[in-house]
Amino acid sequence: YTMLEVNRKDTKELKELSQSFNDMMLDLKAHDENQQAFIMNASHELKTPITVIDSYSQMLKRFGREKEDLLDESIAAISDEAKRMKYLTEQLLSFAKVTHHSEHFKPTEINVVNVVEKITERLEAVYGRKINLSSNKETVKIKVDTDTFDQLIKIFLDNAYKYSNDEITVGIKDKDNTVDIEISDRGIGIPQEDLEHIFTRFYRVDKARARKTGGSGLGLSIAEELAKLNEAEISVSSTPDEGSVFTISFKKSGFKKSGSFEEVDDE
Ligand code: ADP
């Protein structure tokens, strides 16, 4: 190297370094703004129930002893809003957990048919509603992290339950390249123009109605993170007043790469 060449090389490296430093700062800034928006949204969502609880307890303090009907109304409202806050904080916690989940992530091979059957049986009891389960094969194996898999399925079943009054259907389809789990309901459906937004944090199609169903608008964004962790993809098709179908598609090729899928003995 002549002196000049070394210098030129150094300058190039320096330029690259400063460029990647710049990129890093931009990433950090975007991350910060993202986090700030998240905190603002979350605080806003928590503020509404707190305001309701606060004003009802003020009223109770002043008039609660004299007016019995006010007593009942206030207690019902306070209890409703407290439940909403509980749900929201639980959702916020699981959102925080899932974005830091990778270290506890343990993929194991499961028979989806058995695992989903257990989940639906448990939730049938909770909802008091029938969940139909069908599968094109008796045994369908995929490799997933069982904790996040359970959470993922539950989010879609909870939504199907919240946004319909009719039966819920879960179909497992072992296809050539994927294993698809379809969760369908015959409920209110989602308007076409909202479909692309429903995975956005805190997005709800109908805020007023969602308040009644106790939605936080976090479920599907959590689902998307959980799916990503399990290398699955989510798609949705929906018709207003007819119902919705959410499909979670697990790749089979991934398992082949890691070698475990082909070595499985069928039970
Ligand atoms: P939420 O806690 O409000 O249910 P989600 O993130 O799970 O939040 O869903 C976002 C929005 O998508 C919901 O508020 C609802 O408007 C719509 N949605 C989700 N699942 C369904 C469904 N099965 N049927 C109709 N609308 C749905």
CSV table of N, CA and C in Angstrom, one decimal, residues 2-92:
chain,number,residue,atom,x,y,z
A,2,THR,N,0.5,2.2,-0.8
A,2,THR,CA,1.2,3.5,-0.7
A,2,THR,C,0.3,4.2,0.3
A,3,MET,N,0.9,5.3,0.8
A,3,MET,CA,0.2,6.1,1.8
A,3,MET,C,-1.2,6.5,1.3
A,4,LEU,N,-1.2,6.9,0.1
A,4,LEU,CA,-2.5,7.4,-0.5
A,4,LEU,C,-3.6,6.3,-0.5
A,5,GLU,N,-3.1,5.1,-0.9
A,5,GLU,CA,-4.1,4.0,-0.9
A,5,GLU,C,-4.7,3.7,0.5
A,6,VAL,N,-3.8,3.7,1.4
A,6,VAL,CA,-4.3,3.4,2.8
A,6,VAL,C,-5.3,4.5,3.2
A,7,ASN,N,-4.9,5.7,2.9
A,7,ASN,CA,-5.8,6.8,3.3
A,7,ASN,C,-7.2,6.7,2.7
A,8,ARG,N,-7.1,6.3,1.4
A,8,ARG,CA,-8.4,6.2,0.6
A,8,ARG,C,-9.3,5.0,1.3
A,9,LYS,N,-8.6,4.0,1.6
A,9,LYS,CA,-9.3,2.8,2.2
A,9,LYS,C,-9.9,3.2,3.6
A,10,ASP,N,-9.1,4.0,4.3
A,10,ASP,CA,-9.6,4.4,5.6
A,10,ASP,C,-10.8,5.3,5.5
A,11,THR,N,-10.7,6.2,4.5
A,11,THR,CA,-11.8,7.1,4.3
A,11,THR,C,-13.1,6.4,4.0
A,12,LYS,N,-12.9,5.4,3.1
A,12,LYS,CA,-14.1,4.6,2.7
A,12,LYS,C,-14.7,3.9,3.9
A,13,GLU,N,-13.8,3.3,4.7
A,13,GLU,CA,-14.3,2.6,5.9
A,13,GLU,C,-15.0,3.5,6.8
A,14,LEU,N,-14.4,4.7,7.0
A,14,LEU,CA,-15.0,5.7,7.9
A,14,LEU,C,-16.4,6.1,7.4
A,15,LYS,N,-16.5,6.3,6.0
A,15,LYS,CA,-17.8,6.7,5.5
A,15,LYS,C,-18.8,5.6,5.7
A,16,GLU,N,-18.4,4.3,5.5
A,16,GLU,CA,-19.3,3.2,5.7
A,16,GLU,C,-19.7,3.2,7.2
A,17,LEU,N,-18.8,3.4,8.1
A,17,LEU,CA,-19.0,3.3,9.5
A,17,LEU,C,-20.0,4.4,9.9
A,18,SER,N,-19.8,5.6,9.3
A,18,SER,CA,-20.7,6.7,9.7
A,18,SER,C,-22.1,6.5,9.1
A,19,GLN,N,-22.1,5.9,7.9
A,19,GLN,CA,-23.4,5.6,7.3
A,19,GLN,C,-24.2,4.6,8.1
A,20,SER,N,-23.5,3.5,8.6
A,20,SER,CA,-24.2,2.5,9.4
A,20,SER,C,-24.6,3.1,10.8
A,21,PHE,N,-23.8,4.0,11.3
A,21,PHE,CA,-24.1,4.7,12.5
A,21,PHE,C,-25.4,5.5,12.3
A,22,ASN,N,-25.4,6.2,11.2
A,22,ASN,CA,-26.6,7.0,10.9
A,22,ASN,C,-27.9,6.1,10.8
A,23,ASP,N,-27.7,5.0,10.1
A,23,ASP,CA,-28.8,4.1,9.9
A,23,ASP,C,-29.3,3.6,11.3
A,24,MET,N,-28.3,3.3,12.1
A,24,MET,CA,-28.6,2.8,13.5
A,24,MET,C,-29.4,3.8,14.2
A,25,MET,N,-29.0,5.1,14.1
A,25,MET,CA,-29.7,6.2,14.8
A,25,MET,C,-31.1,6.3,14.3
A,26,LEU,N,-31.3,6.2,13.0
A,26,LEU,CA,-32.6,6.3,12.4
A,26,LEU,C,-33.5,5.2,12.9
A,27,ASP,N,-32.9,4.0,13.0
A,27,ASP,CA,-33.7,2.8,13.5
A,27,ASP,C,-34.1,3.1,14.9
A,28,LEU,N,-33.1,3.6,15.7
A,28,LEU,CA,-33.4,3.8,17.1
A,28,LEU,C,-34.5,4.9,17.3
A,29,LYS,N,-34.4,5.9,16.4
A,29,LYS,CA,-35.4,7.0,16.5
A,29,LYS,C,-36.8,6.4,16.1
A,30,ALA,N,-36.9,5.6,15.0
A,30,ALA,CA,-38.1,5.0,14.6
A,30,ALA,C,-38.7,4.2,15.8
A,31,HIS,N,-37.8,3.4,16.4
A,31,HIS,CA,-38.1,2.5,17.5
A,31,HIS,C,-38.7,3.4,18.7
A,32,ASP,N,-38.0,4.4,19.0
A,32,ASP,CA,-38.5,5.3,20.0
A,32,ASP,C,-39.8,5.9,19.8
A,33,GLU,N,-40.0,6.4,18.5
A,33,GLU,CA,-41.3,7.0,18.1
A,33,GLU,C,-42.4,6.0,18.2
A,34,ASN,N,-42.1,4.8,17.8
A,34,ASN,CA,-43.0,3.6,17.8
A,34,ASN,C,-43.4,3.4,19.2
A,35,GLN,N,-42.4,3.3,20.1
A,35,GLN,CA,-42.7,3.0,21.5
A,35,GLN,C,-43.5,4.1,22.2
A,36,GLN,N,-43.2,5.4,21.8
A,36,GLN,CA,-43.9,6.5,22.3
A,36,GLN,C,-45.4,6.4,21.9
A,37,ALA,N,-45.6,6.1,20.7
A,37,ALA,CA,-47.0,6.0,20.2
A,37,ALA,C,-47.7,4.9,20.9
A,38,PHE,N,-47.0,3.8,21.2
A,38,PHE,CA,-47.6,2.7,21.9
A,38,PHE,C,-48.0,3.1,23.3
A,39,ILE,N,-47.1,3.8,24.0
A,39,ILE,CA,-47.3,4.2,25.4
A,39,ILE,C,-48.5,5.2,25.4
A,40,MET,N,-48.5,6.1,24.4
A,40,MET,CA,-49.6,7.1,24.4
A,40,MET,C,-51.0,6.4,24.2
A,41,ASN,N,-51.0,5.5,23.2
A,41,ASN,CA,-52.2,4.7,23.0
A,41,ASN,C,-52.7,3.9,24.2
A,42,ALA,N,-51.7,3.3,24.8
A,42,ALA,CA,-52.1,2.4,26.0
A,42,ALA,C,-52.6,3.3,27.1
A,43,SER,N,-51.9,4.5,27.3
A,43,SER,CA,-52.4,5.3,28.4
A,43,SER,C,-53.8,5.9,28.1
A,44,HIS,N,-54.0,6.2,26.9
A,44,HIS,CA,-55.3,6.7,26.5
A,44,HIS,C,-56.4,5.6,26.7
A,45,GLU,N,-56.1,4.4,26.3
A,45,GLU,CA,-57.1,3.3,26.5
A,45,GLU,C,-57.4,3.1,28.0
A,46,LEU,N,-56.3,3.2,28.9
A,46,LEU,CA,-56.5,3.0,30.3
A,46,LEU,C,-57.3,4.2,31.0
A,47,LYS,N,-57.1,5.4,30.3
A,47,LYS,CA,-57.7,6.6,30.9
A,47,LYS,C,-59.2,6.5,31.0
A,48,THR,N,-59.8,6.0,29.9
A,48,THR,CA,-61.3,6.0,29.8
A,48,THR,C,-61.9,5.2,31.0
A,49,PRO,N,-61.5,4.0,31.2
A,49,PRO,CA,-62.1,3.3,32.4
A,49,PRO,C,-61.8,4.0,33.7
A,50,ILE,N,-60.6,4.5,33.8
A,50,ILE,CA,-60.2,5.2,35.1
A,50,ILE,C,-61.1,6.4,35.3
A,51,THR,N,-61.4,7.1,34.3
A,51,THR,CA,-62.3,8.3,34.4
A,51,THR,C,-63.7,7.9,34.9
A,52,VAL,N,-64.2,6.8,34.2
A,52,VAL,CA,-65.5,6.3,34.6
A,52,VAL,C,-65.5,5.9,36.1
A,53,ILE,N,-64.5,5.1,36.5
A,53,ILE,CA,-64.5,4.6,37.9
A,53,ILE,C,-64.4,5.8,38.8
A,54,ASP,N,-63.5,6.7,38.5
A,54,ASP,CA,-63.4,7.9,39.3
A,54,ASP,C,-64.7,8.7,39.5
A,55,SER,N,-65.4,8.9,38.4
A,55,SER,CA,-66.6,9.8,38.6
A,55,SER,C,-67.7,9.0,39.3
A,56,TYR,N,-67.8,7.7,39.0
A,56,TYR,CA,-68.8,6.9,39.8
A,56,TYR,C,-68.5,6.9,41.3
A,57,SER,N,-67.2,6.7,41.6
A,57,SER,CA,-66.9,6.7,43.0
A,57,SER,C,-67.1,8.0,43.7
A,58,GLN,N,-66.9,9.1,43.0
A,58,GLN,CA,-67.2,10.5,43.5
A,58,GLN,C,-68.7,10.6,43.8
A,59,MET,N,-69.5,10.1,42.9
A,59,MET,CA,-70.9,10.2,43.0
A,59,MET,C,-71.4,9.3,44.2
A,60,LEU,N,-70.8,8.1,44.3
A,60,LEU,CA,-71.1,7.2,45.4
A,60,LEU,C,-70.8,7.9,46.8
A,61,LYS,N,-69.6,8.5,46.8
A,61,LYS,CA,-69.2,9.2,48.0
A,61,LYS,C,-70.2,10.3,48.5
A,62,ARG,N,-70.7,11.0,47.5
A,62,ARG,CA,-71.6,12.1,47.8
A,62,ARG,C,-73.1,11.6,48.0
A,63,PHE,N,-73.6,10.7,47.2
A,63,PHE,CA,-75.0,10.4,47.2
A,63,PHE,C,-75.3,9.0,47.6
A,64,GLY,N,-74.2,8.2,47.6
A,64,GLY,CA,-74.4,6.7,47.7
A,64,GLY,C,-75.3,6.3,48.9
A,65,ARG,N,-75.2,7.0,50.0
A,65,ARG,CA,-76.0,6.6,51.2
A,65,ARG,C,-77.5,6.8,51.0
A,66,GLU,N,-77.8,7.8,50.2
A,66,GLU,CA,-79.3,8.2,50.1
A,66,GLU,C,-80.0,7.4,49.0
A,67,LYS,N,-79.2,7.3,47.9
A,67,LYS,CA,-79.9,6.8,46.7
A,67,LYS,C,-79.5,5.4,46.3
A,68,GLU,N,-80.4,4.5,46.5
A,68,GLU,CA,-80.1,3.1,46.4
A,68,GLU,C,-79.9,2.7,44.9
A,69,ASP,N,-80.7,3.3,44.0
A,69,ASP,CA,-80.5,2.9,42.6
A,69,ASP,C,-79.2,3.4,42.0
A,70,LEU,N,-78.7,4.5,42.6
A,70,LEU,CA,-77.4,5.0,42.2
A,70,LEU,C,-76.3,4.0,42.6
A,71,LEU,N,-76.5,3.4,43.8
A,71,LEU,CA,-75.6,2.4,44.3
A,71,LEU,C,-75.4,1.3,43.4
A,72,ASP,N,-76.6,0.7,42.9
A,72,ASP,CA,-76.5,-0.4,42.0
A,72,ASP,C,-75.8,-0.1,40.7
A,73,GLU,N,-76.2,1.1,40.1
A,73,GLU,CA,-75.7,1.5,38.9
A,73,GLU,C,-74.2,1.7,38.9
A,74,SER,N,-73.8,2.4,40.0
A,74,SER,CA,-72.4,2.7,40.2
A,74,SER,C,-71.5,1.4,40.3
A,75,ILE,N,-72.0,0.5,41.2
A,75,ILE,CA,-71.2,-0.7,41.4
A,75,ILE,C,-71.1,-1.5,40.1
A,76,ALA,N,-72.2,-1.5,39.3
A,76,ALA,CA,-72.1,-2.3,38.0
A,76,ALA,C,-71.1,-1.6,37.1
A,77,ALA,N,-71.2,-0.3,37.0
A,77,ALA,CA,-70.3,0.5,36.1
A,77,ALA,C,-68.8,0.3,36.5
A,78,ILE,N,-68.6,0.4,37.8
A,78,ILE,CA,-67.2,0.3,38.3
A,78,ILE,C,-66.7,-1.1,38.1
A,79,SER,N,-67.5,-2.1,38.3
A,79,SER,CA,-67.1,-3.4,38.1
A,79,SER,C,-66.8,-3.7,36.6
A,80,ASP,N,-67.6,-3.2,35.7
A,80,ASP,CA,-67.4,-3.4,34.3
A,80,ASP,C,-66.1,-2.7,33.9
A,81,GLU,N,-65.9,-1.5,34.3
A,81,GLU,CA,-64.7,-0.8,33.9
A,81,GLU,C,-63.4,-1.4,34.5
A,82,ALA,N,-63.6,-1.9,35.7
A,82,ALA,CA,-62.4,-2.6,36.3
A,82,ALA,C,-62.0,-3.8,35.5
A,83,LYS,N,-63.1,-4.6,35.1
A,83,LYS,CA,-62.9,-5.8,34.2
A,83,LYS,C,-62.1,-5.4,32.9
A,84,ARG,N,-62.6,-4.3,32.3
A,84,ARG,CA,-62.0,-3.8,31.1
A,84,ARG,C,-60.5,-3.5,31.3
A,85,MET,N,-60.2,-2.8,32.4
A,85,MET,CA,-58.8,-2.5,32.7
A,85,MET,C,-58.0,-3.7,33.0
A,86,LYS,N,-58.6,-4.7,33.6
A,86,LYS,CA,-57.9,-6.0,33.9
A,86,LYS,C,-57.5,-6.6,32.5
A,87,TYR,N,-58.5,-6.7,31.6
A,87,TYR,CA,-58.3,-7.3,30.3
A,87,TYR,C,-57.2,-6.5,29.6
A,88,LEU,N,-57.3,-5.2,29.6
A,88,LEU,CA,-56.4,-4.4,28.8
A,88,LEU,C,-54.9,-4.6,29.4
A,89,THR,N,-54.8,-4.6,30.7
A,89,THR,CA,-53.5,-4.7,31.3
A,89,THR,C,-52.9,-6.1,31.0
A,90,GLU,N,-53.8,-7.1,31.0
A,90,GLU,CA,-53.4,-8.5,30.6
A,90,GLU,C,-52.8,-8.5,29.2
A,91,GLN,N,-53.6,-7.8,28.3
A,91,GLN,CA,-53.2,-7.8,26.9
A,91,GLN,C,-51.9,-7.0,26.7
A,92,LEU,N,-51.8,-5.9,27.5
A,92,LEU,CA,-50.5,-5.1,27.4
A,92,LEU,C,-49.3,-6.0,27.8
